[in-house]
Coordinates of C-alpha atoms and ligand atoms in Angstrom, one line a residue:
X360 CA 76.0 51.8 -3.9
X361 CA 75.2 55.0 -1.9
X362 CA 78.9 56.0 -1.9
X363 CA 79.2 55.3 -5.6
X364 CA 76.2 57.4 -6.3
X365 CA 77.6 60.2 -4.2
X366 CA 80.9 60.2 -6.0
X367 CA 79.3 60.2 -9.4
X368 CA 77.1 63.1 -8.3
X369 CA 80.1 65.0 -6.9
X370 CA 82.1 64.6 -10.2
X371 CA 79.0 65.5 -12.2
X372 CA 78.5 68.7 -10.2
X373 CA 82.2 69.6 -10.6
X374 CA 82.0 69.0 -14.3
X375 CA 78.8 71.1 -14.6
X376 CA 80.5 73.9 -12.6
X377 CA 83.6 73.8 -14.9
X378 CA 81.4 73.7 -18.0
X379 CA 79.5 76.8 -16.9
X380 CA 82.9 78.4 -16.0
X381 CA 81.8 79.2 -12.5
X382 CA 84.7 81.0 -10.7
X383 CA 86.4 78.9 -8.2
X384 CA 85.8 81.4 -5.5
X385 CA 82.1 81.3 -6.2
X386 CA 81.8 77.5 -6.2
X387 CA 83.7 76.7 -3.2
X388 CA 84.1 73.1 -2.1
X389 CA 81.9 73.6 0.8
X390 CA 78.9 74.7 -1.2
X391 CA 79.7 72.0 -3.7
X392 CA 79.6 69.3 -1.0
X393 CA 76.2 70.7 0.3
X394 CA 74.7 70.8 -3.2
X395 CA 75.9 67.3 -3.9
X396 CA 74.4 66.1 -0.6
X397 CA 71.0 67.6 -1.3
X398 CA 70.9 66.3 -4.9
X399 CA 72.0 62.8 -3.9
X400 CA 69.4 62.8 -1.1
X401 CA 66.7 63.7 -3.6
X402 CA 67.9 61.0 -6.0
X403 CA 68.1 58.5 -3.1
X404 CA 64.5 59.2 -2.2
X405 CA 63.4 58.7 -5.8
X406 CA 65.3 55.4 -6.0
X407 CA 63.8 54.2 -2.7
X408 CA 60.3 55.0 -3.9
X409 CA 60.8 53.2 -7.2
X410 CA 62.3 50.2 -5.3
X411 CA 59.1 49.8 -3.3
X412 CA 56.9 49.6 -6.4
X413 CA 54.7 46.5 -6.4
X414 CA 55.2 43.8 -8.9
X415 CA 52.5 41.4 -10.2
X416 CA 52.7 38.1 -11.7
X417 CA 50.6 35.1 -12.4
X418 CA 51.6 31.8 -10.8
X419 CA 50.5 28.4 -12.1
X420 CA 50.6 25.8 -9.4
X421 CA 51.6 22.2 -10.0
X422 CA 48.0 21.1 -10.0
X423 CA 47.4 23.6 -12.8
X424 CA 45.6 26.1 -10.7
X425 CA 46.3 29.6 -11.6
X426 CA 47.2 31.9 -8.7
X427 CA 47.5 35.7 -9.0
X428 CA 50.5 37.1 -7.0
X429 CA 51.9 40.5 -6.2
X430 CA 55.2 41.3 -4.6
X431 CA 57.8 43.9 -3.8
X432 CA 61.1 43.9 -5.5
X433 CA 63.7 43.7 -2.8
X434 CA 67.1 45.0 -3.1
X435 CA 69.5 42.2 -3.2
X436 CA 72.8 41.5 -4.5
X437 CA 71.7 38.2 -5.9
X438 CA 69.4 37.7 -8.8
X439 CA 66.6 37.0 -9.6
X440 CA 64.4 39.4 -7.9
X441 CA 62.3 37.9 -5.0
X442 CA 58.5 38.2 -4.6
X443 CA 56.3 37.9 -1.5
X444 CA 52.8 36.5 -2.4
X445 CA 50.2 38.9 -0.9
X446 CA 47.7 36.5 0.5
X447 CA 44.6 38.9 0.7
X448 CA 44.5 39.6 -2.9
X449 CA 44.9 35.9 -3.9
X450 CA 42.1 34.8 -1.5
X451 CA 39.7 37.2 -2.9
X452 CA 40.3 36.1 -6.5
X453 CA 40.1 32.4 -5.4
X454 CA 36.8 33.1 -3.7
X455 CA 35.5 34.5 -6.9
X456 CA 36.5 31.4 -8.9
X457 CA 35.0 29.1 -6.2
X458 CA 31.8 30.9 -6.3
X459 CA 31.7 30.7 -10.0
X460 CA 32.3 27.0 -9.9
X461 CA 29.7 26.5 -7.3
X462 CA 27.1 28.3 -9.4
X463 CA 28.0 26.3 -12.4
X464 CA 27.7 23.0 -10.5
X465 CA 24.4 24.1 -9.0
X466 CA 23.0 24.9 -12.4
X467 CA 24.4 21.7 -14.0
X468 CA 23.0 19.5 -11.2
X469 CA 19.7 21.3 -10.6
X470 CA 16.5 19.4 -11.3
X471 CA 15.1 22.7 -12.5
X472 CA 15.8 23.9 -16.0
X473 CA 17.6 27.2 -16.2
X474 CA 16.9 28.9 -19.6
X475 CA 18.4 32.1 -20.9
X476 CA 16.5 33.7 -23.7
X477 CA 17.0 37.0 -25.5
X478 CA 14.3 39.7 -25.7
X479 CA 13.0 37.9 -28.9
X480 CA 12.5 34.6 -27.0
X481 CA 15.5 32.9 -28.7
X482 CA 17.1 30.3 -26.5
X483 CA 20.7 31.2 -25.7
X484 CA 21.4 28.6 -23.0
X485 CA 19.6 25.8 -21.3
X486 CA 20.8 23.7 -18.4
X487 CA 21.3 19.9 -18.6
X488 CA 18.1 19.2 -16.6
X489 CA 16.2 20.0 -19.8
X490 CA 16.9 16.6 -21.3
X491 CA 15.6 14.7 -18.3
X492 CA 12.3 16.7 -18.3
X493 CA 11.6 17.2 -22.0
X494 CA 13.8 14.6 -23.7
X495 CA 15.5 17.4 -25.7
X496 CA 19.2 17.9 -25.5
X497 CA 20.0 21.6 -24.6
X498 CA 22.0 21.9 -27.9
X499 CA 18.9 20.9 -29.9
X500 CA 16.9 23.9 -28.7
X501 CA 19.7 26.4 -28.7
X502 CA 18.9 29.2 -31.2
X503 CA 15.2 28.2 -31.4
X504 CA 12.3 30.3 -30.2
X505 CA 11.0 29.1 -26.8
X506 CA 7.4 30.0 -27.8
X507 CA 7.5 27.2 -30.4
X508 CA 7.7 24.6 -27.7
X509 CA 4.9 26.0 -25.5
X510 CA 1.4 24.6 -26.0
X511 CA -0.5 26.9 -28.5
X512 CA -3.3 27.4 -26.0
X513 CA -0.8 28.7 -23.4
X514 CA 1.5 30.9 -25.6
X515 CA -0.6 34.1 -25.4
X516 CA -0.9 33.9 -21.6
X517 CA 2.8 32.9 -21.0
X518 CA 4.1 35.7 -23.2
X519 CA 1.9 38.3 -21.5
X520 CA 2.6 37.1 -17.9
X521 CA 6.3 36.7 -18.6
X522 CA 6.7 40.1 -20.3
X523 CA 4.6 41.9 -17.7
X524 CA 6.5 40.2 -15.0
X525 CA 10.0 41.1 -16.3
X526 CA 9.1 44.6 -17.5
X527 CA 11.9 46.1 -15.3
X528 CA 15.5 45.0 -15.1
X529 CA 16.0 42.6 -12.2
X530 CA 12.2 42.0 -11.7
X531 CA 11.0 38.5 -11.4
X532 CA 7.7 37.4 -12.9
X533 CA 5.1 35.4 -10.9
X534 CA 5.0 31.6 -11.4
X535 CA 3.5 30.7 -14.7
X536 CA 1.9 27.3 -15.3
X537 CA 2.0 26.1 -18.9
X538 CA 2.5 23.1 -21.1
X539 CA 5.8 22.3 -22.8
X540 CA 6.4 20.0 -25.6
X541 CA 8.1 16.7 -24.8
X542 CA 10.4 15.1 -27.4
X543 CA 8.0 12.2 -27.6
X544 CA 5.2 14.5 -28.7
X545 CA 3.3 14.6 -25.4
X546 CA 2.7 17.7 -23.4
X547 CA 4.2 18.1 -19.9
X548 CA 3.2 20.6 -17.3
X549 CA 5.8 23.2 -16.4
X550 CA 5.9 25.9 -13.8
X551 CA 8.3 28.8 -14.7
X552 CA 9.3 32.2 -13.6
X553 CA 11.6 34.6 -15.4
X554 CA 13.9 37.4 -14.3
X555 CA 15.0 40.2 -16.6
X556 CA 18.8 40.8 -16.9
X557 CA 18.7 42.3 -20.3
X558 CA 21.2 45.0 -19.5
X559 CA 23.5 43.0 -17.4
X560 CA 26.8 42.4 -19.2
X561 CA 27.5 38.8 -20.0
X562 CA 23.8 37.9 -19.6
X563 CA 21.8 40.3 -21.7
X564 CA 18.7 38.2 -21.5
X565 CA 15.8 36.8 -19.5
X566 CA 16.6 34.0 -17.1
X567 CA 13.8 31.5 -16.8
X568 CA 13.6 28.9 -14.1
X569 CA 11.3 26.0 -14.9
X570 CA 10.2 23.0 -13.0
X571 CA 8.3 19.8 -14.1
X572 CA 5.0 19.7 -12.3
X573 CA 3.3 17.1 -14.5
X574 CA 2.8 14.6 -11.7
X575 CA 1.4 17.3 -9.4
X576 CA -0.8 18.6 -12.1
X577 CA -2.1 15.1 -13.0
X578 CA -3.0 14.5 -9.4
X579 CA -4.6 17.9 -9.1
X580 CA -6.6 17.2 -12.2
X581 CA -7.7 13.8 -10.9
X582 CA -8.7 15.4 -7.6
X583 CA -10.5 18.1 -9.4
X584 CA -12.4 15.5 -11.5
X585 CA -13.2 13.5 -8.5
X586 CA -14.5 16.6 -6.7
X587 CA -16.5 17.6 -9.8
X588 CA -18.1 14.1 -9.8
X589 CA -18.8 14.3 -6.1
X590 CA -20.3 17.7 -6.6
X591 CA -22.4 16.4 -9.4
X592 CA -23.6 13.5 -7.3
X593 CA -24.2 15.8 -4.3
X594 CA -26.3 18.1 -6.5
X595 CA -28.2 15.5 -8.4
X596 CA -28.8 12.3 -6.5
X597 CA -32.3 11.7 -5.0
X598 CA -30.7 11.2 -1.5
X599 CA -30.2 14.4 0.5
X600 CA -26.8 14.9 2.1
X601 CA -26.1 17.2 5.0
X602 CA -23.4 18.1 7.6
X603 CA -24.2 19.8 10.9
X604 CA -21.7 21.5 13.2
X605 CA -22.8 20.1 16.5
X606 CA -20.9 22.6 18.6
X607 CA -22.7 25.6 17.1
X608 CA -25.9 23.7 16.0
X609 CA -25.3 25.1 12.5
X610 CA -25.9 23.4 9.1
X611 CA -22.6 23.3 7.2
X612 CA -23.7 21.5 4.0
X613 CA -27.1 20.6 2.6
X614 CA -27.7 19.2 -0.9
X615 CA -30.5 20.4 -3.1
X616 CA -32.4 17.1 -2.8
X617 CA -33.7 18.3 0.6
X618 CA -36.2 20.6 -1.1
X619 CA -37.6 17.7 -3.0
X620 CA -37.9 15.4 0.0
X621 CA -39.1 18.0 2.5
X622 CA -40.9 20.4 0.2
X623 CA -38.9 23.1 2.0
X624 CA -36.1 25.2 0.6
X625 CA -32.5 25.1 1.8
X626 CA -32.8 28.5 3.3
X627 CA -35.6 27.4 5.7
X628 CA -33.3 24.7 7.1
X629 CA -30.4 27.1 7.3
X630 CA -32.6 29.6 9.2
X631 CA -33.9 27.0 11.6
X632 CA -31.5 24.3 12.6
X633 CA -34.3 22.4 14.4
X634 CA -36.6 22.2 11.4
X635 CA -35.7 18.6 10.6
X636 CA -37.1 17.4 13.9
X637 CA -40.1 19.8 13.9
X638 CA -41.4 18.2 10.7
X639 CA -41.4 14.7 12.0
X640 CA -44.8 13.1 12.2
X641 CA -46.0 13.4 15.9
X642 CA -46.7 9.6 16.1
X643 CA -43.1 8.9 15.1
X644 CA -41.2 11.4 17.3
X645 CA -40.5 8.6 19.7
X646 CA -38.5 6.8 17.0
X647 CA -35.8 9.5 17.2
X648 CA -35.7 9.5 21.0
X649 CA -32.5 7.5 21.1
X650 CA -30.8 9.6 18.4
X651 CA -28.7 11.7 20.8
X652 CA -27.5 8.7 22.7
X653 CA -26.1 7.2 19.6
X654 CA -24.5 10.5 18.6
X655 CA -22.9 10.8 22.0
X656 CA -21.5 7.3 21.6
X657 CA -20.1 8.2 18.1
X658 CA -22.1 5.4 16.5
X659 CA -23.4 5.4 13.0
X660 CA -27.1 4.5 12.9
X661 CA -30.2 4.5 10.7
X662 CA -33.7 5.5 11.6
X663 CA -36.9 5.4 9.6
X664 CA -39.8 7.8 10.3
X665 CA -42.5 9.8 8.7
X666 CA -42.3 13.5 8.0
X667 CA -45.0 16.0 7.1
X668 CA -44.1 18.0 3.9
X669 CA -44.9 21.6 3.5
X670 CA -48.0 20.7 1.5
X671 CA -49.2 18.4 4.3
X672 CA -48.4 15.1 2.6
X673 CA -46.8 12.5 4.7
X674 CA -43.7 10.7 3.5
X675 CA -41.5 8.0 5.0
X676 CA -37.8 8.8 5.1
X677 CA -34.7 6.9 6.1
X678 CA -32.0 8.9 7.9
X679 CA -28.5 7.4 8.1
X680 CA -26.4 9.4 10.5
X681 CA -22.6 9.3 11.2
X682 CA -21.3 11.4 14.1
X683 CA -17.7 12.5 14.4
X684 CA -16.2 12.9 17.9
X685 CA -13.3 15.1 18.8
X686 CA -10.3 14.0 20.9
X687 CA -12.4 14.6 24.0
X688 CA -14.9 12.2 22.6
X689 CA -17.4 15.0 22.2
X690 CA -19.6 15.0 19.0
X691 CA -18.5 17.8 16.8
X692 CA -20.2 17.0 13.5
X693 CA -22.9 14.8 12.1
X694 CA -23.0 13.7 8.5
X695 CA -26.2 12.3 7.2
X696 CA -28.0 10.9 4.2
X697 CA -31.8 11.1 3.9
X698 CA -33.8 9.2 1.4
X699 CA -37.5 9.1 0.6
X700 CA -38.5 5.5 1.3
X701 CA -42.3 6.0 1.0
X702 CA -42.6 3.7 -2.0
X703 CA -40.5 1.0 -0.3
X704 CA -42.6 1.3 2.8
X705 CA -45.9 1.1 0.8
X706 CA -44.5 -2.0 -1.0
X707 CA -43.5 -3.5 2.3
X708 CA -46.9 -3.0 3.7
X709 CA -48.5 -4.4 0.6
X710 CA -46.1 -7.5 0.7
X711 CA -46.9 -7.9 4.4
X712 CA -50.6 -7.9 3.7
X713 CA -50.2 -10.3 0.8
X714 CA -48.1 -12.5 3.0
X715 CA -50.8 -12.5 5.7
X716 CA -53.5 -13.3 3.1
X717 CA -51.3 -16.1 1.6
X718 CA -50.7 -17.6 5.1
X719 CA -54.4 -17.6 5.7
X720 CA -55.2 -19.2 2.4
X721 CA -52.4 -21.7 2.9
X722 CA -53.7 -22.6 6.4
X723 CA -57.2 -23.0 5.1
X724 CA -56.0 -25.1 2.2
X725 CA -54.1 -27.3 4.6
X726 CA -57.1 -27.7 6.8
X727 CA -59.2 -28.4 3.8
X728 CA -56.8 -31.0 2.4
X729 CA -56.5 -32.5 5.9
X730 CA -60.2 -32.8 6.5
X731 CA -61.0 -34.0 2.9
X732 CA -58.3 -36.7 3.3
X733 CA -59.5 -37.6 6.7
X734 CA -63.1 -37.7 5.5
X735 CA -62.1 -39.8 2.5
X736 CA -60.3 -42.4 4.6
X737 CA -63.5 -43.4 6.5
X738 CA -65.5 -44.6 3.4
X739 CA -62.2 -46.0 2.0
X740 CA -61.7 -48.1 5.2
X741 CA -65.3 -49.3 4.8
X742 CA -64.6 -50.4 1.2
X743 CA -61.5 -52.2 2.3
X744 CA -63.4 -54.0 5.0
X745 CA -66.1 -55.0 2.5
X746 CA -63.5 -56.3 0.0
X747 CA -62.0 -58.4 2.8
X748 CA -65.5 -59.8 3.5
X749 CA -66.2 -60.4 -0.2
X750 CA -62.9 -62.3 -0.4
X751 CA -64.3 -64.8 2.2
X752 CA -67.2 -65.6 -0.1
X753 CA -67.1 -68.1 -2.9
X754 CA -66.2 -66.3 -6.1
X755 CA -65.8 -67.2 -9.7
X756 CA -62.3 -66.7 -11.2
X757 CA -63.6 -63.5 -12.9
X758 CA -65.0 -62.1 -9.6
X759 CA -61.7 -62.9 -7.8
X760 CA -59.7 -60.9 -10.4
X761 CA -62.2 -58.0 -10.2
X762 CA -61.8 -58.0 -6.4
X763 CA -58.0 -58.0 -6.7
X764 CA -58.2 -55.0 -9.0
X765 CA -60.5 -53.1 -6.7
X766 CA -58.2 -53.9 -3.8
X767 CA -55.1 -52.6 -5.7
X768 CA -56.8 -49.4 -6.6
X769 CA -58.2 -48.9 -3.1
X770 CA -54.8 -49.5 -1.6
X771 CA -53.3 -46.9 -4.0
X772 CA -55.9 -44.4 -3.0
X773 CA -55.4 -45.2 0.7
X774 CA -51.6 -44.8 0.3
X775 CA -52.1 -41.5 -1.5
X776 CA -54.5 -40.2 1.2
X777 CA -52.1 -41.2 3.9
X778 CA -49.3 -39.3 2.2
X779 CA -51.5 -36.2 1.9
X780 CA -52.3 -36.5 5.5
X781 CA -48.6 -36.8 6.4
X782 CA -47.8 -33.8 4.2
X783 CA -50.6 -31.8 5.8
X784 CA -49.5 -32.8 9.3
X785 CA -45.9 -31.8 8.6
X786 CA -46.9 -28.5 7.0
X787 CA -49.4 -27.2 9.5
X788 CA -48.5 -28.6 12.8
X789 CA -46.0 -27.0 15.1
X790 CA -42.8 -28.7 16.0
X791 CA -43.3 -30.5 19.3
X792 CA -40.0 -31.4 21.0
X793 CA -40.0 -34.4 23.3
X794 CA -37.6 -37.2 24.3
X795 CA -37.4 -39.9 21.7
X796 CA -37.0 -43.6 22.4
X797 CA -35.9 -45.0 19.1
X798 CA -36.4 -48.6 20.2
X799 CA -40.0 -47.9 20.9
X800 CA -40.5 -45.8 17.8
X801 CA -39.1 -48.6 15.6
X802 CA -41.4 -51.1 17.1
X803 CA -44.4 -48.9 16.3
X804 CA -43.2 -48.6 12.7
X805 CA -42.7 -52.3 12.3
X806 CA -46.2 -52.9 13.5
X807 CA -47.5 -50.5 10.8
X808 CA -45.5 -52.2 8.1
X809 CA -47.3 -55.5 8.7
X810 CA -50.1 -54.3 6.4
X811 CA -47.8 -53.6 3.5
X812 CA -47.7 -56.3 0.9
X813 CA -44.2 -57.9 0.7
X814 CA -43.1 -57.2 4.3
X815 CA -43.2 -60.8 5.1
X816 CA -40.3 -61.4 2.6
X817 CA -38.0 -58.8 4.3
X818 CA -35.6 -59.2 7.1
X819 CA -35.4 -56.1 9.3
X820 CA -32.1 -55.4 11.1
X821 CA -31.8 -52.5 13.6
X822 CA -28.8 -51.2 15.5
X823 CA -29.6 -48.5 18.0
X824 CA -26.8 -46.7 19.9
X825 CA -28.7 -44.3 22.0
X826 CA -26.4 -43.8 24.9
X827 CA -27.1 -40.1 24.8
X828 CA -30.7 -39.0 25.1
X829 CA -32.2 -37.4 22.1
X830 CA -35.0 -34.9 21.8
X831 CA -37.0 -34.0 18.6
X832 CA -40.4 -34.1 17.1
X833 CA -41.8 -37.7 17.3
X834 CA -44.6 -37.3 14.8
X835 CA -42.2 -36.1 12.1
X836 CA -39.6 -38.8 12.9
X837 CA -42.3 -41.3 12.5
X838 CA -43.4 -39.9 9.1
X839 CA -39.7 -40.0 7.9
X840 CA -39.0 -43.6 9.0
X841 CA -42.4 -45.0 7.9
X842 CA -41.8 -43.6 4.4
X843 CA -38.3 -44.9 4.0
X844 CA -39.3 -48.4 5.3
X845 CA -42.3 -48.7 3.1
X846 CA -40.2 -47.7 0.1
X847 CA -37.6 -50.3 0.9
X848 CA -40.4 -52.9 1.0
X849 CA -42.2 -51.5 -2.1
X850 CA -39.0 -51.5 -4.2
X851 CA -37.5 -54.8 -2.9
X852 CA -35.9 -57.1 -5.5
X853 CA -38.3 -60.1 -5.7
X854 CA -35.5 -62.1 -7.3
X855 CA -33.5 -62.0 -4.1
X856 CA -34.1 -64.4 -1.2
X857 CA -32.2 -62.3 1.3
X858 CA -34.1 -59.0 1.0
X859 CA -33.4 -56.8 4.0
X860 CA -33.8 -53.4 5.5
X861 CA -31.1 -52.3 7.9
X862 CA -31.3 -49.3 10.1
X863 CA -28.5 -47.9 12.2
X864 CA -29.2 -45.1 14.7
X865 CA -26.5 -43.3 16.7
X866 CA -27.3 -40.4 19.0
X867 CA -24.7 -37.7 20.0
X868 CA -25.0 -34.5 22.1
X869 CA -25.6 -32.6 18.9
X870 CA -27.6 -34.9 16.6
X871 CA -28.8 -38.3 15.6
X872 CA -27.3 -40.1 12.6
X873 CA -29.6 -42.5 10.9
X874 CA -28.7 -44.8 8.1
X875 CA -31.4 -46.8 6.3
X876 CA -30.1 -49.4 3.8
X877 CA -31.8 -52.0 1.6
X878 CA -30.8 -54.4 -1.1
X879 CA -33.7 -53.7 -3.4
X880 CA -33.8 -52.8 -7.1
X881 CA -31.7 -49.6 -6.5
X882 CA -32.0 -46.2 -8.1
X883 CA -30.2 -45.2 -11.3
X884 CA -27.7 -42.6 -10.4
X885 CA -29.1 -40.1 -12.9
X886 CA -32.4 -40.0 -10.9
X887 CA -30.7 -39.5 -7.5
X888 CA -30.9 -35.7 -7.4
X889 CA -34.6 -35.7 -8.4
X890 CA -36.2 -38.4 -6.2
X891 CA -36.9 -35.8 -3.4
X892 CA -39.0 -33.7 -5.8
X893 CA -42.7 -33.6 -5.5
X894 CA -44.5 -36.2 -7.7
X895 CA -41.2 -37.5 -9.0
X896 CA -41.3 -41.3 -9.7
X897 CA -38.6 -43.6 -11.0
X898 CA -40.1 -47.0 -10.9
X899 CA -43.7 -48.1 -11.3
X900 CA -43.3 -51.6 -10.0
X901 CA -45.2 -50.5 -6.9
X902 CA -48.2 -48.1 -6.5
X903 CA -47.3 -44.6 -5.5
X904 CA -47.7 -40.9 -6.3
X905 CA -44.1 -39.6 -6.0
X906 CA -44.8 -37.9 -2.7
X907 CA -43.1 -40.2 -0.1
X908 CA -39.5 -38.9 -0.4
X909 CA -40.7 -35.3 -0.9
X910 CA -42.5 -35.5 2.4
X911 CA -39.4 -37.1 4.0
X912 CA -37.2 -34.3 2.9
X913 CA -39.7 -31.6 4.0
X914 CA -40.1 -33.1 7.4
X915 CA -36.3 -33.4 7.9
X916 CA -35.7 -29.8 6.8
X917 CA -38.4 -28.7 9.3
X918 CA -36.3 -30.4 12.0
X919 CA -33.2 -28.6 10.8
X920 CA -31.6 -31.8 9.5
X921 CA -30.4 -33.2 6.2
X922 CA -30.8 -36.3 4.0
X923 CA -28.5 -37.8 1.3
X924 CA -29.3 -40.7 -1.0
X925 CA -26.8 -43.1 -2.4
X926 CA -27.6 -45.9 -4.8
X927 CA -27.2 -47.2 -8.4
X928 CA -29.3 -49.5 -10.6
X929 CA -29.4 -53.0 -9.0
X930 CA -27.3 -51.8 -6.1
X931 CA -28.0 -51.1 -2.4
X932 CA -30.0 -48.0 -1.6
X933 CA -28.6 -46.0 1.4
X934 CA -30.2 -42.9 2.9
X935 CA -28.0 -41.0 5.4
X936 CA -29.9 -38.7 7.7
X937 CA -28.8 -36.2 10.4
X938 CA -31.2 -34.4 12.7
X939 CA -30.2 -32.0 15.4
X940 CA -30.6 -33.0 19.0
X941 CA -32.9 -30.3 20.6
Ligands
ADP628 P1 -43.4 -43.2 -4.7 O1 -42.8 -44.3 -3.9 O2 -44.7 -42.8 -4.4 O3 -43.1 -43.4 -6.2 P2 -41.3 -41.6 -3.5 O4 -41.2 -40.2 -3.4 O5 -41.4 -42.3 -2.2 O6 -42.5 -41.9 -4.4 O7 -40.1 -42.2 -4.3 C1 -39.7 -41.7 -5.5 C2 -39.1 -42.7 -6.4 O8 -37.9 -43.1 -5.8 C3 -39.9 -43.9 -6.5 O9 -40.7 -43.9 -7.6 C4 -38.9 -45.0 -6.6 O10 -38.6 -45.3 -8.0 C5 -37.6 -44.5 -6.0 N1 -37.3 -45.1 -4.7 C6 -37.6 -44.6 -3.5 N2 -37.1 -45.4 -2.5 C7 -36.5 -46.4 -3.1 C8 -35.8 -47.6 -2.6 N3 -35.6 -47.8 -1.3 N4 -35.3 -48.4 -3.6 C9 -35.5 -48.2 -4.9 N5 -36.1 -47.1 -5.4 C10 -36.7 -46.3 -4.5

């Protein structure tokens, strides 16, 4: 190639020399060769330079990826021209593409909404997150004015804050909280900030980054409401609340009710942290003596004491204190609630006085009932004696009937007085615990029953399992069993020839279980829950005042026991009793 070029140049120079008619002696071969050499060298350099010119082309890979390439045309006898891919340049371009893709992915998958608006607020682009947050598809809002979707109460503020914030190119506004319309018509809370890129080619707008903060805002609102309610309570309830910093003996919080309770302003307490104890009535100071012990132990406690108000009046207050200990178990704070309990205290005193007066009256009434009943029994016993004597005399039929009637009435009166005496004994006498011998007690009761009409027809069966000793009040046990036995006799079925009373007694470590059963006239089930009431009577086949079972129940309850009745019309009557072993 070089030789060919040189020959061509040589011929060209010879031809030019001939054409210019340069004399042979002037243009000698030697000069001709030198000139040819210089010219060909110059041409050679030019060719070399042009051969090293870089070539560009775009390569499309099999995967469809476009790759930019640049190369150097190499001299070669074979075609086509070869290229070397220059790696640096390709890498740079690829990085640009990767970055772009990364940003696109970030925007598409971001939970925040990216919005691009022009300087008139017209939406140019919105990221897909819009749909999830607002229900609107980004295409639906494109071309619309963003302000139309902001709550009317917020538009003025949003426009101002956004425009102020993005006044300069590249400047970002502060976070703006506002409401945005949801497709379902509700309003959601959004937090946005914008950045101005109005002059940036390809953007020419304001980029707004928005986040759904509805849940956070709802919680904040709830918290605010709760706080407002608490504050309202704190300010308005009659109770006074306070918090004291124990380490610095400083009042941290004090509700306005203090002034009402103490008659002293908040400031007075703030100036003197010991004022609360200084105003305690001197006679009640001892009541708060243990206060610091409880505080040290971190125990909540309540004290009641009197205070002297500023105007000198004395009030009762209740102070509920809750100490807080730090990790070293040292009290760091006390929270307390103070209430004026003067009225309650006055009522309590009044009730106590009334109770004492009532107790006294009750006692006197019991005594009166007892003495009247007792006093009445003496003449009654005399009358009964005289009737017995009169019955021994000869009487006419008429007189005999009269005597019978008198005896019936006197017996009724006697039974009534006996019941009143039992009631009175049960009500006023103290419980006297002693060992009980049930065998001996039953014998005594049977002896008493002899005087009741109809006993002679009854068979009395007793089973006593007293392997374990039993202690209780003998007088009350006697009242209970006497009444149950006399009822069984009174309400026996006179049409039966096998009338009986059966008693079963079993003692245990804890109690005695007594079952009294008879086969008398029975009690209709509908009366069963009422027979223990005072003056309640079911049958009038026998004299009575409806007091027997009432006294039985009262006496059993006094001993801490229980009684249940089970019967039906014409059926057996069973009383099940349990009384604690003392
Ligand atoms: P009283 O015997 O004075 O009427 P009680 O309080 O002893 O009063 O009894 C209430 C009622 O219960 C009686 O009127 C009677 O009808 C019924 N009653 C009590 N015990 C028996 C019994 N063992 N059998 C049938 N009825 C009874």
